[in-house]
Short mmCIF file of C-alpha atoms in Angstrom, two decimals:
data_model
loop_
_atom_site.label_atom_id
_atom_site.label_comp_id
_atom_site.label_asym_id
_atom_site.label_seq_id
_atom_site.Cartn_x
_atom_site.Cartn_y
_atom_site.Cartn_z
CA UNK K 142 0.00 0.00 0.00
CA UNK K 143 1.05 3.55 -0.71
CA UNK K 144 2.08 5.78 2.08
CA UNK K 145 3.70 8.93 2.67
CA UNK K 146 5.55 9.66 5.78
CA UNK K 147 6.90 13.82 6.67
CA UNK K 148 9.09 13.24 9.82
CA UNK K 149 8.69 17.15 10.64
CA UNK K 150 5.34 17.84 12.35
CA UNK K 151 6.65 21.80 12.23
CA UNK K 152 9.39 23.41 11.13
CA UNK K 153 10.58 27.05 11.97
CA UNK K 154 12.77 29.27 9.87
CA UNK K 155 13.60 32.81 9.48
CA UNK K 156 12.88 34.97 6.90
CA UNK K 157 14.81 34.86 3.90
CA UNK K 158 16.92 31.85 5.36
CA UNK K 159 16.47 28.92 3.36
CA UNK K 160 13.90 25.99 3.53
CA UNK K 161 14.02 21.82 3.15
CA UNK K 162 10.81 20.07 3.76
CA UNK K 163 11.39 16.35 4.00
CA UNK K 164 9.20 13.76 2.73
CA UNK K 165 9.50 9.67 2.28
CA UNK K 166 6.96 7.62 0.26
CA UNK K 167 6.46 3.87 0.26
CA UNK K 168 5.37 2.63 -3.19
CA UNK K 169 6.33 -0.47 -5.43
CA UNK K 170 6.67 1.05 -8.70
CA UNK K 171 7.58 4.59 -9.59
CA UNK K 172 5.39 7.00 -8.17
CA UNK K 173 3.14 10.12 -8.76
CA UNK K 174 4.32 12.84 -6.19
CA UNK K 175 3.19 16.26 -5.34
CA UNK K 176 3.40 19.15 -2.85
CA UNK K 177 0.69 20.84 -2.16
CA UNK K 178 -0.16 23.94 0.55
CA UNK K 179 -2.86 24.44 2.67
CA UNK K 180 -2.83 28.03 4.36
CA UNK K 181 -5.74 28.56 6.93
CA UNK K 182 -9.03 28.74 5.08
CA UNK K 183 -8.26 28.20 1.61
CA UNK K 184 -8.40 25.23 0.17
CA UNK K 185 -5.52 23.08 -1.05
CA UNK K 186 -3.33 24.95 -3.60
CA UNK K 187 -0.83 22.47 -5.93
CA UNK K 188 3.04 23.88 -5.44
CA UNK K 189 4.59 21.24 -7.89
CA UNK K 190 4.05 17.24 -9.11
CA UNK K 191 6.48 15.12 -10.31
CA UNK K 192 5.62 12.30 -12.86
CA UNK K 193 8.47 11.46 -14.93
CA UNK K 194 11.73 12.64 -16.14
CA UNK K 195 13.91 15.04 -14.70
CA UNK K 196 14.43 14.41 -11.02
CA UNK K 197 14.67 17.83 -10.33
CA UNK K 198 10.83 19.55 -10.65
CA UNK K 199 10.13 23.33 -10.23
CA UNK K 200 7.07 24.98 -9.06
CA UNK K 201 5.04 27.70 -8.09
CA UNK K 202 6.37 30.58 -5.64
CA UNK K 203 9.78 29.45 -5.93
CA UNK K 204 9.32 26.41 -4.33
CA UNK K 205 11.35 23.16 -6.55
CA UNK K 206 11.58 19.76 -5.37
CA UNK K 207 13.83 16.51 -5.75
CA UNK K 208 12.80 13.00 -6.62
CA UNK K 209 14.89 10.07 -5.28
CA UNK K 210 14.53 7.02 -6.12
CA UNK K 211 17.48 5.41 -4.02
CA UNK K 212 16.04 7.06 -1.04
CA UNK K 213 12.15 7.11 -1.57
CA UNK K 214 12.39 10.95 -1.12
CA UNK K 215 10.46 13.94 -2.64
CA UNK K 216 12.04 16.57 -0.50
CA UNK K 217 10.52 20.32 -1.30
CA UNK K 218 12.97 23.29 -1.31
CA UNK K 219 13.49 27.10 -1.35
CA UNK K 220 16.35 29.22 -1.75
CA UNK K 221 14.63 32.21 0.66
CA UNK K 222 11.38 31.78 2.04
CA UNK K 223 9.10 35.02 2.89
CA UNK K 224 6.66 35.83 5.43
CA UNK K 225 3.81 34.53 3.47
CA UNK K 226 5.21 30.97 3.34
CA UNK K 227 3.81 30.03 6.35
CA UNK K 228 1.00 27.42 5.74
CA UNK K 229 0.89 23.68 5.85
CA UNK K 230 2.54 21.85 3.34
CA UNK K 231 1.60 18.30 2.43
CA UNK K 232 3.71 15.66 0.37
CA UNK K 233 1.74 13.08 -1.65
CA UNK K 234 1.46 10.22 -3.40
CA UNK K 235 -0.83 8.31 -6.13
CA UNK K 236 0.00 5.24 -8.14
CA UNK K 237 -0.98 6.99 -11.71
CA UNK K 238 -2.34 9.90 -13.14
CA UNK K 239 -6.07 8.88 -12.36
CA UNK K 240 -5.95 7.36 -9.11
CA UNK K 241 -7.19 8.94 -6.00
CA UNK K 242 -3.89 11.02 -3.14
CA UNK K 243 -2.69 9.48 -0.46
CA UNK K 244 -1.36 12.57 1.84
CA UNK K 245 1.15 12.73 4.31
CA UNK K 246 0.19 14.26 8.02
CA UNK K 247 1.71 17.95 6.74
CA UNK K 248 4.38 19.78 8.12
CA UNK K 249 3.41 23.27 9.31
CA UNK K 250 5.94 25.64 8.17
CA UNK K 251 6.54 29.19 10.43
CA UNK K 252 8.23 32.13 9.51
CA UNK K 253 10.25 33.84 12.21
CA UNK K 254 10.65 37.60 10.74
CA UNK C 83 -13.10 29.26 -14.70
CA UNK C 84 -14.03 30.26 -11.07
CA UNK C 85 -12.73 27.25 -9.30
CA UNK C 86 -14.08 24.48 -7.41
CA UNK C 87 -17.29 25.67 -4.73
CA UNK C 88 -18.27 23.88 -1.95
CA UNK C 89 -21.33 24.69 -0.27
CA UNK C 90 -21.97 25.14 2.82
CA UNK C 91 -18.26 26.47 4.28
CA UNK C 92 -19.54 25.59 7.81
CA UNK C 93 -21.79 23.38 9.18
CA UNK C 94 -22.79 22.75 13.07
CA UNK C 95 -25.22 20.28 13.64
CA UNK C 96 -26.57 17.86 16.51
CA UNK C 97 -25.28 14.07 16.92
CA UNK C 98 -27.84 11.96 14.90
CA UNK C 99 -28.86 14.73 12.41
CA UNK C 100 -28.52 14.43 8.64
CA UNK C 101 -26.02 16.74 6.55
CA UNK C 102 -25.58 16.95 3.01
CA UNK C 103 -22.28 19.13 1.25
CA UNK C 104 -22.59 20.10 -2.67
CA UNK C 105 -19.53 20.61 -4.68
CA UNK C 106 -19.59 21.96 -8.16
CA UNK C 107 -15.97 21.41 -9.73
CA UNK C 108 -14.31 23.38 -12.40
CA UNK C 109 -16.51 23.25 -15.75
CA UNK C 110 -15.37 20.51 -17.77
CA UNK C 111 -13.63 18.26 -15.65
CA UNK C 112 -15.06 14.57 -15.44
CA UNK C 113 -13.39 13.64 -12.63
CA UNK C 114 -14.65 14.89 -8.83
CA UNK C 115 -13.04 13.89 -5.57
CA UNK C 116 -14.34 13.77 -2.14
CA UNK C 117 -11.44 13.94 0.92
CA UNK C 118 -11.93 13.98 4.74
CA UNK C 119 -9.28 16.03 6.77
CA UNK C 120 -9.50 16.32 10.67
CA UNK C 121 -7.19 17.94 12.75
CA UNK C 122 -3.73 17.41 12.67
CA UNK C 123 -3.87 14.72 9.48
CA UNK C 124 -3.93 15.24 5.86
CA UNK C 125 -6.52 14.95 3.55
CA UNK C 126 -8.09 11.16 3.20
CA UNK C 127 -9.61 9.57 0.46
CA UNK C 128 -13.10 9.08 0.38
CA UNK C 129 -14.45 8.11 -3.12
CA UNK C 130 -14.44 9.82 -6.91
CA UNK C 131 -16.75 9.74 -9.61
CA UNK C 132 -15.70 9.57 -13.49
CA UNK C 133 -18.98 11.65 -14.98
CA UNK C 134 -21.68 10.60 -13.14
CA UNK C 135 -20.47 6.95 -12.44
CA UNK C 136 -18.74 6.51 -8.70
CA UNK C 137 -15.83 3.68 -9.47
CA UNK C 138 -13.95 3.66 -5.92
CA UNK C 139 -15.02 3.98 -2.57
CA UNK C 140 -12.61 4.16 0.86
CA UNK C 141 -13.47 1.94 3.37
CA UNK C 142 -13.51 5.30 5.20
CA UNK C 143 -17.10 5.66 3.99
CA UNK C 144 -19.74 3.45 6.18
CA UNK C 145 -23.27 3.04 5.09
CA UNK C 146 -24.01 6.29 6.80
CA UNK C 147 -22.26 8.08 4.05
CA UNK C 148 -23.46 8.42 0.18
CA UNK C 149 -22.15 10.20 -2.56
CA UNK C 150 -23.98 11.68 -5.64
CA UNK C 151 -22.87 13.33 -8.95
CA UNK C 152 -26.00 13.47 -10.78
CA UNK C 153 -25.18 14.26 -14.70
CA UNK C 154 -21.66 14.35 -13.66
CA UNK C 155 -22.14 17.70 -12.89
CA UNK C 156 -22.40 18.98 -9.29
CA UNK C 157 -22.02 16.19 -6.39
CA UNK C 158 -23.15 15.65 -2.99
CA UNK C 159 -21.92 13.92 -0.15
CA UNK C 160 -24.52 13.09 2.70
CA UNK C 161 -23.56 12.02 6.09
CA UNK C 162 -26.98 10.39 8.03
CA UNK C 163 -27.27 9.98 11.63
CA UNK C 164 -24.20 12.51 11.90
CA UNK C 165 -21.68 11.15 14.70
CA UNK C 166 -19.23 13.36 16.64
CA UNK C 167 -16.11 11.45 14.78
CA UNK C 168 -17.99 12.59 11.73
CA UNK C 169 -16.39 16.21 12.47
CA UNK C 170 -13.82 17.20 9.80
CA UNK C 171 -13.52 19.11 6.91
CA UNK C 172 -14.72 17.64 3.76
CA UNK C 173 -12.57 18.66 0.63
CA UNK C 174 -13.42 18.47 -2.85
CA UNK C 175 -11.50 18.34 -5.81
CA UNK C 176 -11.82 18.05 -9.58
CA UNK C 177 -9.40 16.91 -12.45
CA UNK C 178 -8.46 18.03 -15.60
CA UNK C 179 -5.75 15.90 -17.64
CA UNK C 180 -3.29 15.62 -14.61
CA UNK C 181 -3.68 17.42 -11.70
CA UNK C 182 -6.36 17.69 -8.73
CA UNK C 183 -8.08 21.38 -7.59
CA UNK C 184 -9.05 21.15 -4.40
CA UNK C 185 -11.91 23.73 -3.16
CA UNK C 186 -11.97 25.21 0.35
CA UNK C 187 -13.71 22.75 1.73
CA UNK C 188 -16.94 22.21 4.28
CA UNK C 189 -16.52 22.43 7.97
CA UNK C 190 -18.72 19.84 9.65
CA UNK C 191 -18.91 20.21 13.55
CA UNK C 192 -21.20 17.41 15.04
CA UNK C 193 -22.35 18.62 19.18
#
């Protein structure tokens, strides 16, 4: 069965300091991945998916991530994060283009100005 | 393209009571999503509908729970005999070619 695990239940940073959001996913076959962000009362916004070919995907609001395979990861990045980056972020995971998300727990990002 | 609505944002209603959540996705895309989130978790699965025809449901969804898309339009999830557990937020999403848009969601709280 697919999972996804993010060890980091929060995660602080300062403004304009740079940002790694760590995520693992547990699937037989190559996966589907996303990031997605929740911020409070809007819905779920997409931030980047990965599907197939280069390993190295880039997204909306500067955000890029990295698949790999040798270490089931889909880590998400940015260079400088801003005030407005603080939200939940969820990693995820589906088995094909059709197929319903399975979502990690989130990590809730702050922003220390 | 305005998005994907879901109607109502908030709900509070007593133990026992039936609810029912409409979600009108993007114009256009055949595929509609229903999620559960509560507190603290991510979004889970409950079932999707291809048009108007349902092909998956989560074990997530008892007999208490049904899901509609008449014409493979609009949907609506129903909840009967609401139970406190039953308090989440119920998520939406629709599908073009590859990628899911979620609405904002209903707010169910069950006293």
């Amino acid at each position: 069965a697919q999972s996804v695990t993010q060890p980091d239940i929060h995660i602080t940073v300062s403004e304009g300091a740079s940002l790694e959001l760590r995520c693992n996913y547990s699937y037989g076959a190559t996966p589907y991945l996303f990031w997605y962000v929740q911020s409070p009362g809007q819905g779920l916004q997409l931030l980047l998916k990965y599907f197939s070919g280069d390993t190295l995907v880039q997204g909306i609001k500067g955000f890029e991530a990295e698949f790999k395979r040798s270490q089931s990861s889909f880590n998400l990045r940015k260079p400088s994060v801003h005030w407005s980056d603080a939200a939940e972020y969820f990693c995820a995971v589906a088995s094909n283009r059709d197929d319903k998300i399975i979502f990690g727990k989130g990590t809730r990002l702050h922003i220390l100005p | 393209d305005t998005g994907v609505s879901q109607n109502p944002r908030h709900k509070i209603t007593k133990r026992g009571q039936n609810v029912t959540f409409r979600c009108d996705p993007i114009s256009e895309h055949n595929r509609l999503y229903w999620y559960r989130q509560t507190l603290g978790q991510g979004p889970e699965f409950l079932t999707y509908f291809q048009n108007e025809a349902q092909l998956e449901k989560s074990r997530l969804l008892s007999d208490r729970f049904s899901a509609e898309r008449p014409k493979g339009s609009f949907s609506t999830l129903e909840i009967q005999r609401t139970e406190q557990g039953d308090s989440a937020m119920y998520l939406c999403a629709s599908k073009n070619m590859e990628t899911q848009y979620f609405g904002p969601g209903t707010r169910l709280l069950v006293l």
